[in-house]
């Protein structure tokens, strides 16, 4: 069985602070995918990143960075110099390597990030 | 613009009534999904369809029904058998290829409240 744990239910920081959202996963599969999605107040989730289990390189995209550590089964997400527009609920997700589409995609419960001006 | 349209955005229903939530996509995606979101519960899969005229139960299908008569449309009916239907419902679609696994495109959701 797959499981994704986002222990931080809600985080509140002041604008321009750095913030890290934690994600810990469990899977018996040796190959898998990990994801982050953002849900702004408008409601629709937006895909941010996909990482496959073969690739443990960290990734940076502008103010966003992701730290994948297979040894600790973690895929943490850091926002540098946070902005009010980053306020949203962020979901981490795990997917079996086999199967196309969103087959076997498991979401965490989400972290509500509040950026105060 | 390509995307997913859900309607209505807000819906109120009396106990014992069935309601149908609409989901339409113009992304030419084969696969479509319905998720339910409750506060503090994340997203849970209700039903999914990988191709027209075929659909599968997800983790919490009881009390729900779907149809997939057209590629673009995947309506969800919340029946009176659903014990606790008040929730936020999200429709999503994806390609079925392995080129973009797990990449879902979501609608803006429908909030159902049972009075």
PDB file of N, CA, C and O in Angstrom, chain A residues 34-109:
ATOM      1  N   UNK A  34       7.030  10.899  -7.810  1.00  0.00           N
ATOM      2  CA  UNK A  34       6.593  11.815  -6.768  1.00  0.00           C
ATOM      3  C   UNK A  34       6.191  13.138  -7.403  1.00  0.00           C
ATOM      4  O   UNK A  34       6.764  13.543  -8.416  1.00  0.00           O
ATOM      5  N   UNK A  35       5.220  13.807  -6.784  1.00  0.00           N
ATOM      6  CA  UNK A  35       4.652  15.024  -7.358  1.00  0.00           C
ATOM      7  C   UNK A  35       4.390  16.062  -6.273  1.00  0.00           C
ATOM      8  O   UNK A  35       4.201  15.732  -5.101  1.00  0.00           O
ATOM      9  N   UNK A  36       4.333  17.310  -6.716  1.00  0.00           N
ATOM     10  CA  UNK A  36       3.757  18.379  -5.923  1.00  0.00           C
ATOM     11  C   UNK A  36       2.722  19.095  -6.778  1.00  0.00           C
ATOM     12  O   UNK A  36       2.966  19.379  -7.963  1.00  0.00           O
ATOM     13  N   UNK A  37       1.560  19.376  -6.130  1.00  0.00           N
ATOM     14  CA  UNK A  37       0.500  20.152  -6.742  1.00  0.00           C
ATOM     15  C   UNK A  37       0.183  21.338  -5.837  1.00  0.00           C
ATOM     16  O   UNK A  37       0.272  21.237  -4.616  1.00  0.00           O
ATOM     17  N   UNK A  38      -0.252  22.438  -6.456  1.00  0.00           N
ATOM     18  CA  UNK A  38      -0.650  23.634  -5.718  1.00  0.00           C
ATOM     19  C   UNK A  38      -2.146  23.872  -5.926  1.00  0.00           C
ATOM     20  O   UNK A  38      -2.639  23.788  -7.063  1.00  0.00           O
ATOM     21  N   UNK A  39      -2.867  24.156  -4.841  1.00  0.00           N
ATOM     22  CA  UNK A  39      -4.282  24.470  -4.935  1.00  0.00           C
ATOM     23  C   UNK A  39      -4.504  25.888  -4.418  1.00  0.00           C
ATOM     24  O   UNK A  39      -4.619  26.115  -3.218  1.00  0.00           O
ATOM     25  N   UNK A  40      -4.596  26.869  -5.314  1.00  0.00           N
ATOM     26  CA  UNK A  40      -4.867  28.243  -4.882  1.00  0.00           C
ATOM     27  C   UNK A  40      -6.322  28.375  -4.443  1.00  0.00           C
ATOM     28  O   UNK A  40      -7.106  27.439  -4.612  1.00  0.00           O
ATOM     29  N   UNK A  41      -6.699  29.527  -3.916  1.00  0.00           N
ATOM     30  CA  UNK A  41      -8.078  29.716  -3.441  1.00  0.00           C
ATOM     31  C   UNK A  41      -9.141  29.476  -4.513  1.00  0.00           C
ATOM     32  O   UNK A  41     -10.284  29.169  -4.184  1.00  0.00           O
ATOM     33  N   UNK A  42      -8.784  29.598  -5.773  1.00  0.00           N
ATOM     34  CA  UNK A  42      -9.768  29.373  -6.841  1.00  0.00           C
ATOM     35  C   UNK A  42     -10.229  27.914  -6.914  1.00  0.00           C
ATOM     36  O   UNK A  42     -11.276  27.625  -7.484  1.00  0.00           O
ATOM     37  N   UNK A  43      -9.448  26.994  -6.360  1.00  0.00           N
ATOM     38  CA  UNK A  43      -9.920  25.622  -6.235  1.00  0.00           C
ATOM     39  C   UNK A  43      -9.224  24.582  -7.076  1.00  0.00           C
ATOM     40  O   UNK A  43      -9.091  23.440  -6.650  1.00  0.00           O
ATOM     41  N   UNK A  44      -8.798  24.932  -8.293  1.00  0.00           N
ATOM     42  CA  UNK A  44      -8.224  23.887  -9.143  1.00  0.00           C
ATOM     43  C   UNK A  44      -6.784  23.600  -8.734  1.00  0.00           C
ATOM     44  O   UNK A  44      -6.026  24.503  -8.423  1.00  0.00           O
ATOM     45  N   UNK A  45      -6.414  22.347  -8.744  1.00  0.00           N
ATOM     46  CA  UNK A  45      -5.028  21.997  -8.449  1.00  0.00           C
ATOM     47  C   UNK A  45      -4.187  22.216  -9.694  1.00  0.00           C
ATOM     48  O   UNK A  45      -4.623  21.948 -10.816  1.00  0.00           O
ATOM     49  N   UNK A  46      -2.961  22.669  -9.460  1.00  0.00           N
ATOM     50  CA  UNK A  46      -2.040  22.929 -10.549  1.00  0.00           C
ATOM     51  C   UNK A  46      -0.791  22.088 -10.342  1.00  0.00           C
ATOM     52  O   UNK A  46      -0.185  22.107  -9.261  1.00  0.00           O
ATOM     53  N   UNK A  47      -0.412  21.368 -11.372  1.00  0.00           N
ATOM     54  CA  UNK A  47       0.784  20.519 -11.322  1.00  0.00           C
ATOM     55  C   UNK A  47       2.032  21.398 -11.216  1.00  0.00           C
ATOM     56  O   UNK A  47       2.191  22.368 -11.957  1.00  0.00           O
ATOM     57  N   UNK A  48       2.928  21.046 -10.293  1.00  0.00           N
ATOM     58  CA  UNK A  48       4.177  21.795 -10.135  1.00  0.00           C
ATOM     59  C   UNK A  48       5.383  21.006 -10.624  1.00  0.00           C
ATOM     60  O   UNK A  48       6.232  21.533 -11.344  1.00  0.00           O
ATOM     61  N   UNK A  49       5.484  19.751 -10.182  1.00  0.00           N
ATOM     62  CA  UNK A  49       6.681  18.989 -10.514  1.00  0.00           C
ATOM     63  C   UNK A  49       6.407  17.496 -10.419  1.00  0.00           C
ATOM     64  O   UNK A  49       5.554  17.056  -9.649  1.00  0.00           O
ATOM     65  N   UNK A  50       7.129  16.749 -11.234  1.00  0.00           N
ATOM     66  CA  UNK A  50       7.160  15.299 -11.145  1.00  0.00           C
ATOM     67  C   UNK A  50       8.620  14.870 -11.048  1.00  0.00           C
ATOM     68  O   UNK A  50       9.481  15.414 -11.742  1.00  0.00           O
ATOM     69  N   UNK A  51       8.892  13.884 -10.207  1.00  0.00           N
ATOM     70  CA  UNK A  51      10.246  13.358 -10.059  1.00  0.00           C
ATOM     71  C   UNK A  51      10.145  11.848 -10.051  1.00  0.00           C
ATOM     72  O   UNK A  51       9.327  11.290  -9.317  1.00  0.00           O
ATOM     73  N   UNK A  52      10.944  11.162 -10.837  1.00  0.00           N
ATOM     74  CA  UNK A  52      10.919   9.704 -10.761  1.00  0.00           C
ATOM     75  C   UNK A  52      11.985   9.218  -9.794  1.00  0.00           C
ATOM     76  O   UNK A  52      12.952   9.933  -9.498  1.00  0.00           O
ATOM     77  N   UNK A  53      11.794   8.020  -9.314  1.00  0.00           N
ATOM     78  CA  UNK A  53      12.641   7.509  -8.230  1.00  0.00           C
ATOM     79  C   UNK A  53      14.068   7.233  -8.669  1.00  0.00           C
ATOM     80  O   UNK A  53      14.947   7.002  -7.830  1.00  0.00           O
ATOM     81  N   UNK A  54      14.322   7.245  -9.971  1.00  0.00           N
ATOM     82  CA  UNK A  54      15.686   7.024 -10.449  1.00  0.00           C
ATOM     83  C   UNK A  54      16.556   8.250 -10.254  1.00  0.00           C
ATOM     84  O   UNK A  54      17.777   8.159 -10.244  1.00  0.00           O
ATOM     85  N   UNK A  55      15.905   9.386 -10.150  1.00  0.00           N
ATOM     86  CA  UNK A  55      16.628  10.640 -10.217  1.00  0.00           C
ATOM     87  C   UNK A  55      16.551  11.377  -8.890  1.00  0.00           C
ATOM     88  O   UNK A  55      15.521  11.960  -8.567  1.00  0.00           O
ATOM     89  N   UNK A  56      17.631  11.371  -8.141  1.00  0.00           N
ATOM     90  CA  UNK A  56      17.633  12.028  -6.837  1.00  0.00           C
ATOM     91  C   UNK A  56      18.226  13.423  -6.881  1.00  0.00           C
ATOM     92  O   UNK A  56      18.432  14.038  -5.845  1.00  0.00           O
ATOM     93  N   UNK A  57      18.446  13.917  -8.065  1.00  0.00           N
ATOM     94  CA  UNK A  57      18.966  15.277  -8.156  1.00  0.00           C
ATOM     95  C   UNK A  57      17.927  16.265  -7.667  1.00  0.00           C
ATOM     96  O   UNK A  57      16.736  16.143  -7.969  1.00  0.00           O
ATOM     97  N   UNK A  58      18.382  17.246  -6.933  1.00  0.00           N
ATOM     98  CA  UNK A  58      17.471  18.301  -6.525  1.00  0.00           C
ATOM     99  C   UNK A  58      17.131  19.172  -7.724  1.00  0.00           C
ATOM    100  O   UNK A  58      17.899  19.264  -8.681  1.00  0.00           O
ATOM    101  N   UNK A  59      15.984  19.799  -7.645  1.00  0.00           N
ATOM    102  CA  UNK A  59      15.546  20.632  -8.761  1.00  0.00           C
ATOM    103  C   UNK A  59      15.194  22.016  -8.257  1.00  0.00           C
ATOM    104  O   UNK A  59      14.643  22.179  -7.179  1.00  0.00           O
ATOM    105  N   UNK A  60      15.547  22.994  -9.071  1.00  0.00           N
ATOM    106  CA  UNK A  60      15.244  24.377  -8.737  1.00  0.00           C
ATOM    107  C   UNK A  60      14.514  25.003  -9.914  1.00  0.00           C
ATOM    108  O   UNK A  60      14.904  24.831 -11.069  1.00  0.00           O
ATOM    109  N   UNK A  61      13.435  25.706  -9.588  1.00  0.00           N
ATOM    110  CA  UNK A  61      12.704  26.443 -10.618  1.00  0.00           C
ATOM    111  C   UNK A  61      12.337  27.797 -10.038  1.00  0.00           C
ATOM    112  O   UNK A  61      11.367  27.932  -9.285  1.00  0.00           O
ATOM    113  N   UNK A  62      13.132  28.786 -10.351  1.00  0.00           N
ATOM    114  CA  UNK A  62      12.892  30.113  -9.796  1.00  0.00           C
ATOM    115  C   UNK A  62      13.033  30.114  -8.288  1.00  0.00           C
ATOM    116  O   UNK A  62      14.073  29.738  -7.741  1.00  0.00           O
ATOM    117  N   UNK A  63      11.966  30.480  -7.588  1.00  0.00           N
ATOM    118  CA  UNK A  63      12.008  30.514  -6.116  1.00  0.00           C
ATOM    119  C   UNK A  63      11.679  29.161  -5.507  1.00  0.00           C
ATOM    120  O   UNK A  63      11.701  28.992  -4.286  1.00  0.00           O
ATOM    121  N   UNK A  64      11.312  28.201  -6.337  1.00  0.00           N
ATOM    122  CA  UNK A  64      10.915  26.879  -5.857  1.00  0.00           C
ATOM    123  C   UNK A  64      12.086  25.903  -5.983  1.00  0.00           C
ATOM    124  O   UNK A  64      12.809  25.918  -6.976  1.00  0.00           O
ATOM    125  N   UNK A  65      12.220  25.059  -4.984  1.00  0.00           N
ATOM    126  CA  UNK A  65      13.201  23.983  -5.080  1.00  0.00           C
ATOM    127  C   UNK A  65      12.658  22.748  -4.383  1.00  0.00           C
ATOM    128  O   UNK A  65      11.839  22.841  -3.466  1.00  0.00           O
ATOM    129  N   UNK A  66      13.137  21.609  -4.846  1.00  0.00           N
ATOM    130  CA  UNK A  66      12.672  20.343  -4.318  1.00  0.00           C
ATOM    131  C   UNK A  66      13.860  19.478  -3.947  1.00  0.00           C
ATOM    132  O   UNK A  66      14.836  19.378  -4.695  1.00  0.00           O
ATOM    133  N   UNK A  67      13.765  18.850  -2.793  1.00  0.00           N
ATOM    134  CA  UNK A  67      14.824  17.998  -2.264  1.00  0.00           C
ATOM    135  C   UNK A  67      14.289  16.585  -2.122  1.00  0.00           C
ATOM    136  O   UNK A  67      13.457  16.311  -1.252  1.00  0.00           O
ATOM    137  N   UNK A  68      14.770  15.690  -2.982  1.00  0.00           N
ATOM    138  CA  UNK A  68      14.334  14.298  -2.969  1.00  0.00           C
ATOM    139  C   UNK A  68      15.414  13.466  -2.304  1.00  0.00           C
ATOM    140  O   UNK A  68      16.557  13.453  -2.773  1.00  0.00           O
ATOM    141  N   UNK A  69      15.079  12.781  -1.226  1.00  0.00           N
ATOM    142  CA  UNK A  69      16.032  11.918  -0.549  1.00  0.00           C
ATOM    143  C   UNK A  69      15.407  10.543  -0.384  1.00  0.00           C
ATOM    144  O   UNK A  69      14.536  10.332   0.475  1.00  0.00           O
ATOM    145  N   UNK A  70      15.884   9.628  -1.189  1.00  0.00           N
ATOM    146  CA  UNK A  70      15.343   8.272  -1.162  1.00  0.00           C
ATOM    147  C   UNK A  70      15.640   7.594   0.174  1.00  0.00           C
ATOM    148  O   UNK A  70      14.834   6.811   0.671  1.00  0.00           O
ATOM    149  N   UNK A  71      16.783   7.903   0.761  1.00  0.00           N
ATOM    150  CA  UNK A  71      17.189   7.240   2.007  1.00  0.00           C
ATOM    151  C   UNK A  71      16.221   7.522   3.145  1.00  0.00           C
ATOM    152  O   UNK A  71      16.055   6.703   4.053  1.00  0.00           O
ATOM    153  N   UNK A  72      15.606   8.690   3.111  1.00  0.00           N
ATOM    154  CA  UNK A  72      14.643   9.048   4.169  1.00  0.00           C
ATOM    155  C   UNK A  72      13.217   9.084   3.645  1.00  0.00           C
ATOM    156  O   UNK A  72      12.298   9.506   4.349  1.00  0.00           O
ATOM    157  N   UNK A  73      13.030   8.639   2.394  1.00  0.00           N
ATOM    158  CA  UNK A  73      11.687   8.627   1.776  1.00  0.00           C
ATOM    159  C   UNK A  73      11.013   9.992   1.902  1.00  0.00           C
ATOM    160  O   UNK A  73       9.860  10.114   2.356  1.00  0.00           O
ATOM    161  N   UNK A  74      11.744  11.015   1.521  1.00  0.00           N
ATOM    162  CA  UNK A  74      11.192  12.361   1.641  1.00  0.00           C
ATOM    163  C   UNK A  74      11.330  13.130   0.330  1.00  0.00           C
ATOM    164  O   UNK A  74      12.270  12.895  -0.451  1.00  0.00           O
ATOM    165  N   UNK A  75      10.402  14.016   0.114  1.00  0.00           N
ATOM    166  CA  UNK A  75      10.410  14.845  -1.093  1.00  0.00           C
ATOM    167  C   UNK A  75       9.911  16.219  -0.666  1.00  0.00           C
ATOM    168  O   UNK A  75       8.766  16.581  -0.865  1.00  0.00           O
ATOM    169  N   UNK A  76      10.822  17.012  -0.102  1.00  0.00           N
ATOM    170  CA  UNK A  76      10.444  18.287   0.487  1.00  0.00           C
ATOM    171  C   UNK A  76      10.495  19.423  -0.526  1.00  0.00           C
ATOM    172  O   UNK A  76      11.285  19.404  -1.474  1.00  0.00           O
ATOM    173  N   UNK A  77       9.681  20.421  -0.263  1.00  0.00           N
ATOM    174  CA  UNK A  77       9.479  21.536  -1.192  1.00  0.00           C
ATOM    175  C   UNK A  77       9.786  22.836  -0.453  1.00  0.00           C
ATOM    176  O   UNK A  77       9.212  23.092   0.600  1.00  0.00           O
ATOM    177  N   UNK A  78      10.709  23.611  -1.009  1.00  0.00           N
ATOM    178  CA  UNK A  78      11.098  24.868  -0.381  1.00  0.00           C
ATOM    179  C   UNK A  78      10.758  26.047  -1.283  1.00  0.00           C
ATOM    180  O   UNK A  78      11.045  26.009  -2.485  1.00  0.00           O
ATOM    181  N   UNK A  79      10.142  27.039  -0.688  1.00  0.00           N
ATOM    182  CA  UNK A  79       9.880  28.302  -1.389  1.00  0.00           C
ATOM    183  C   UNK A  79      10.792  29.351  -0.769  1.00  0.00           C
ATOM    184  O   UNK A  79      10.762  29.585   0.446  1.00  0.00           O
ATOM    185  N   UNK A  80      11.596  29.953  -1.600  1.00  0.00           N
ATOM    186  CA  UNK A  80      12.534  30.972  -1.140  1.00  0.00           C
ATOM    187  C   UNK A  80      11.914  32.352  -1.359  1.00  0.00           C
ATOM    188  O   UNK A  80      11.256  32.584  -2.373  1.00  0.00           O
ATOM    189  N   UNK A  81      12.132  33.232  -0.394  1.00  0.00           N
ATOM    190  CA  UNK A  81      11.593  34.596  -0.503  1.00  0.00           C
ATOM    191  C   UNK A  81      10.107  34.561  -0.837  1.00  0.00           C
ATOM    192  O   UNK A  81       9.663  35.066  -1.872  1.00  0.00           O
ATOM    193  N   UNK A  82       9.341  33.974   0.057  1.00  0.00           N
ATOM    194  CA  UNK A  82       7.920  33.736  -0.189  1.00  0.00           C
ATOM    195  C   UNK A  82       7.173  35.033  -0.514  1.00  0.00           C
ATOM    196  O   UNK A  82       7.553  36.129  -0.071  1.00  0.00           O
ATOM    197  N   UNK A  83       6.096  34.861  -1.281  1.00  0.00           N
ATOM    198  CA  UNK A  83       5.247  35.987  -1.656  1.00  0.00           C
ATOM    199  C   UNK A  83       3.804  35.646  -1.319  1.00  0.00           C
ATOM    200  O   UNK A  83       3.437  34.476  -1.230  1.00  0.00           O
ATOM    201  N   UNK A  84       2.985  36.665  -1.194  1.00  0.00           N
ATOM    202  CA  UNK A  84       1.580  36.460  -0.846  1.00  0.00           C
ATOM    203  C   UNK A  84       0.898  35.529  -1.858  1.00  0.00           C
ATOM    204  O   UNK A  84       0.054  34.704  -1.498  1.00  0.00           O
ATOM    205  N   UNK A  85       1.308  35.611  -3.122  1.00  0.00           N
ATOM    206  CA  UNK A  85       0.686  34.764  -4.151  1.00  0.00           C
ATOM    207  C   UNK A  85       1.018  33.282  -3.964  1.00  0.00           C
ATOM    208  O   UNK A  85       0.409  32.421  -4.602  1.00  0.00           O
ATOM    209  N   UNK A  86       1.965  32.990  -3.098  1.00  0.00           N
ATOM    210  CA  UNK A  86       2.283  31.581  -2.823  1.00  0.00           C
ATOM    211  C   UNK A  86       1.278  30.960  -1.856  1.00  0.00           C
ATOM    212  O   UNK A  86       1.295  29.753  -1.626  1.00  0.00           O
ATOM    213  N   UNK A  87       0.427  31.758  -1.270  1.00  0.00           N
ATOM    214  CA  UNK A  87      -0.578  31.243  -0.339  1.00  0.00           C
ATOM    215  C   UNK A  87      -1.497  30.272  -1.069  1.00  0.00           C
ATOM    216  O   UNK A  87      -2.124  30.619  -2.070  1.00  0.00           O
ATOM    217  N   UNK A  88      -1.559  29.062  -0.556  1.00  0.00           N
ATOM    218  CA  UNK A  88      -2.326  28.005  -1.217  1.00  0.00           C
ATOM    219  C   UNK A  88      -2.243  26.754  -0.357  1.00  0.00           C
ATOM    220  O   UNK A  88      -1.545  26.718   0.657  1.00  0.00           O
ATOM    221  N   UNK A  89      -2.953  25.730  -0.788  1.00  0.00           N
ATOM    222  CA  UNK A  89      -2.770  24.403  -0.195  1.00  0.00           C
ATOM    223  C   UNK A  89      -1.876  23.617  -1.147  1.00  0.00           C
ATOM    224  O   UNK A  89      -2.113  23.601  -2.356  1.00  0.00           O
ATOM    225  N   UNK A  90      -0.862  22.990  -0.607  1.00  0.00           N
ATOM    226  CA  UNK A  90       0.092  22.243  -1.414  1.00  0.00           C
ATOM    227  C   UNK A  90      -0.033  20.756  -1.098  1.00  0.00           C
ATOM    228  O   UNK A  90      -0.035  20.349   0.068  1.00  0.00           O
ATOM    229  N   UNK A  91      -0.135  19.969  -2.166  1.00  0.00           N
ATOM    230  CA  UNK A  91      -0.274  18.525  -2.017  1.00  0.00           C
ATOM    231  C   UNK A  91       0.941  17.817  -2.582  1.00  0.00           C
ATOM    232  O   UNK A  91       1.395  18.117  -3.693  1.00  0.00           O
ATOM    233  N   UNK A  92       1.417  16.855  -1.834  1.00  0.00           N
ATOM    234  CA  UNK A  92       2.431  15.930  -2.307  1.00  0.00           C
ATOM    235  C   UNK A  92       1.708  14.654  -2.737  1.00  0.00           C
ATOM    236  O   UNK A  92       0.678  14.283  -2.145  1.00  0.00           O
ATOM    237  N   UNK A  93       2.213  13.980  -3.754  1.00  0.00           N
ATOM    238  CA  UNK A  93       1.540  12.770  -4.243  1.00  0.00           C
ATOM    239  C   UNK A  93       2.567  11.753  -4.717  1.00  0.00           C
ATOM    240  O   UNK A  93       3.697  12.096  -5.079  1.00  0.00           O
ATOM    241  N   UNK A  94       2.133  10.510  -4.736  1.00  0.00           N
ATOM    242  CA  UNK A  94       3.001   9.382  -5.105  1.00  0.00           C
ATOM    243  C   UNK A  94       2.262   8.522  -6.116  1.00  0.00           C
ATOM    244  O   UNK A  94       1.052   8.293  -5.991  1.00  0.00           O
ATOM    245  N   UNK A  95       2.969   8.034  -7.125  1.00  0.00           N
ATOM    246  CA  UNK A  95       2.326   7.204  -8.136  1.00  0.00           C
ATOM    247  C   UNK A  95       3.183   5.990  -8.445  1.00  0.00           C
ATOM    248  O   UNK A  95       4.404   6.084  -8.547  1.00  0.00           O
ATOM    249  N   UNK A  96       2.523   4.883  -8.652  1.00  0.00           N
ATOM    250  CA  UNK A  96       3.230   3.687  -9.113  1.00  0.00           C
ATOM    251  C   UNK A  96       3.887   3.989 -10.458  1.00  0.00           C
ATOM    252  O   UNK A  96       3.355   4.765 -11.253  1.00  0.00           O
ATOM    253  N   UNK A  97       4.993   3.353 -10.715  1.00  0.00           N
ATOM    254  CA  UNK A  97       5.706   3.615 -11.960  1.00  0.00           C
ATOM    255  C   UNK A  97       4.957   3.048 -13.151  1.00  0.00           C
ATOM    256  O   UNK A  97       4.975   3.601 -14.236  1.00  0.00           O
ATOM    257  N   UNK A  98       4.274   1.951 -12.956  1.00  0.00           N
ATOM    258  CA  UNK A  98       3.558   1.314 -14.064  1.00  0.00           C
ATOM    259  C   UNK A  98       2.230   2.008 -14.296  1.00  0.00           C
ATOM    260  O   UNK A  98       1.635   2.572 -13.381  1.00  0.00           O
ATOM    261  N   UNK A  99       1.768   1.970 -15.514  1.00  0.00           N
ATOM    262  CA  UNK A  99       0.473   2.559 -15.823  1.00  0.00           C
ATOM    263  C   UNK A  99       0.589   4.013 -16.205  1.00  0.00           C
ATOM    264  O   UNK A  99       1.350   4.759 -15.615  1.00  0.00           O
ATOM    265  N   UNK A 100      -0.161   4.375 -17.228  1.00  0.00           N
ATOM    266  CA  UNK A 100      -0.141   5.767 -17.653  1.00  0.00           C
ATOM    267  C   UNK A 100      -1.137   6.596 -16.873  1.00  0.00           C
ATOM    268  O   UNK A 100      -1.711   6.142 -15.878  1.00  0.00           O
ATOM    269  N   UNK A 101      -1.341   7.803 -17.320  1.00  0.00           N
ATOM    270  CA  UNK A 101      -2.321   8.679 -16.693  1.00  0.00           C
ATOM    271  C   UNK A 101      -2.054   8.859 -15.216  1.00  0.00           C
ATOM    272  O   UNK A 101      -0.920   9.019 -14.776  1.00  0.00           O
ATOM    273  N   UNK A 102      -3.088   8.827 -14.441  1.00  0.00           N
ATOM    274  CA  UNK A 102      -2.969   9.009 -13.002  1.00  0.00           C
ATOM    275  C   UNK A 102      -3.278   7.711 -12.264  1.00  0.00           C
ATOM    276  O   UNK A 102      -3.686   7.730 -11.120  1.00  0.00           O
ATOM    277  N   UNK A 103      -3.058   6.578 -12.914  1.00  0.00           N
ATOM    278  CA  UNK A 103      -3.281   5.292 -12.269  1.00  0.00           C
ATOM    279  C   UNK A 103      -2.442   5.191 -11.013  1.00  0.00           C
ATOM    280  O   UNK A 103      -1.240   5.458 -11.040  1.00  0.00           O
ATOM    281  N   UNK A 104      -3.063   4.792  -9.927  1.00  0.00           N
ATOM    282  CA  UNK A 104      -2.324   4.551  -8.701  1.00  0.00           C
ATOM    283  C   UNK A 104      -1.714   5.794  -8.090  1.00  0.00           C
ATOM    284  O   UNK A 104      -0.665   5.726  -7.451  1.00  0.00           O
ATOM    285  N   UNK A 105      -2.356   6.931  -8.275  1.00  0.00           N
ATOM    286  CA  UNK A 105      -1.854   8.187  -7.703  1.00  0.00           C
ATOM    287  C   UNK A 105      -2.462   8.370  -6.314  1.00  0.00           C
ATOM    288  O   UNK A 105      -3.671   8.343  -6.153  1.00  0.00           O
ATOM    289  N   UNK A 106      -1.588   8.573  -5.326  1.00  0.00           N
ATOM    290  CA  UNK A 106      -2.029   8.745  -3.937  1.00  0.00           C
ATOM    291  C   UNK A 106      -1.609  10.130  -3.459  1.00  0.00           C
ATOM    292  O   UNK A 106      -0.425  10.473  -3.522  1.00  0.00           O
ATOM    293  N   UNK A 107      -2.559  10.892  -2.941  1.00  0.00           N
ATOM    294  CA  UNK A 107      -2.279  12.238  -2.456  1.00  0.00           C
ATOM    295  C   UNK A 107      -2.087  12.248  -0.943  1.00  0.00           C
ATOM    296  O   UNK A 107      -2.722  11.483  -0.229  1.00  0.00           O
ATOM    297  N   UNK A 108      -1.251  13.160  -0.485  1.00  0.00           N
ATOM    298  CA  UNK A 108      -1.193  13.477   0.927  1.00  0.00           C
ATOM    299  C   UNK A 108      -2.375  14.364   1.294  1.00  0.00           C
ATOM    300  O   UNK A 108      -3.175  14.738   0.429  1.00  0.00           O
ATOM    301  N   UNK A 109      -2.490  14.719   2.573  1.00  0.00           N
ATOM    302  CA  UNK A 109      -3.635  15.502   3.013  1.00  0.00           C
ATOM    303  C   UNK A 109      -3.469  16.997   2.798  1.00  0.00           C
ATOM    304  O   UNK A 109      -4.389  17.769   3.033  1.00  0.00           O
TER     305      UNK A 109
END
